[in-house]
Amino acid sequence: MTTILDLRISRRCFLASTSAATAVALVAPRKLFAQDDGLVQTARRTAAASTITVQKLRGNVSVLMGAGGNIAVLTGRDGKLLIDAGFAGARPKITDALASISSDPTKHLINTHWHFDHTDGNEWLHSAGAAILAQTNTRKHLSTTTRVEGWNFTFAPSPAGAIPTDVFDDERILKLNGTTIALKHYAPAHTDSDISVHFTDADIFHVADTFWNGYYPFIDYSTGGSIDGMIRATEANLARVTDTMIVIPGHGAVADKSQLAFYRDLLVSTREKVAALKKQGKTLGEIVAAKPTAATDAKWGNGFRSPRDFIGDVFLGV
Ligand SMILES: [Zn+2]
């Protein structure tokens, strides 16, 4: 039996859990995890073996996909800026991917929120020369013991080198590599630490884990998230997005306005259905059995979060 004490391991070791399927579901499609020899080992092996793709977007912005959350990269004479750090175990592959884009050293790292699939690589990137910037609550959660009920896991404080050294509350404007980067804190949505990153010249909008494109999202109620917060953040994203803007989700393929609108409709319709059934007195099990997300389950429910996981997250907030 795994105890809470056992779970308090370093983020570098990723995590342990009484429910391997629940926790590793975040990392990659479930089918990759059929072989379960312990969650830590499984997660390490998976991160190290992950396939990272590099997608050039516009201007001097690219995105790395496959090492945890999506990682945006801005290159130039001021050194590379990374938006999120991915898994520590993917360091060799991330290093190769970064080198394939340009020879600029990595000087800057911004975390879109505190979750480990976006911050696990903070320590090695800091040791490689990156200063870390984030919203105040990201530093708070990384600095302290933080429980995530939805993953049945308690994170120990991160090592000193992984802690952001520069934080902001609401907004920050940066000028790097000849371009402007606008950071904005969302009201609590996926967590209480989420920010968006707008590369204003290339008009690329990284909306972090407020948007999961093609996968049911995880909603972290333990650190301030909620379905209503996710919907509000998505409405705010839609109010800003234009027909020509490139949208980077926290997970899933690079998107545009129409895909963001589809996701908004999915969140809203699922909330309405689950709330109505809950109001009738239905249990979570009965609501899952009623298949309120049947139309999208085949496409959206086979990856990071199952239909049951997603419906459970919505159920908690209505
Ligand atoms: Zn997240």
mmCIF file of C-alpha atoms and ligand atoms in Angstrom, residues 113 115 117-118 190 209 212 251, ligand 1:
data_model
loop_
_atom_site.group_PDB
_atom_site.id
_atom_site.type_symbol
_atom_site.label_atom_id
_atom_site.label_comp_id
_atom_site.label_asym_id
_atom_site.label_seq_id
_atom_site.Cartn_x
_atom_site.Cartn_y
_atom_site.Cartn_z
ATOM 1 C CA HIS A 113 1.077 27.461 -14.670
ATOM 2 C CA HIS A 115 1.619 21.753 -13.129
ATOM 3 C CA ASP A 117 4.052 18.551 -17.064
ATOM 4 C CA HIS A 118 4.877 22.233 -17.666
ATOM 5 C CA HIS A 190 -7.602 25.250 -14.970
ATOM 6 C CA ASP A 209 -4.096 24.551 -20.208
ATOM 7 C CA TRP A 212 -6.928 21.189 -24.661
ATOM 8 C CA HIS A 251 -2.135 20.059 -25.041
HETATM 9 ZN ZN ZN B 1 -2.077 21.778 -16.346
#
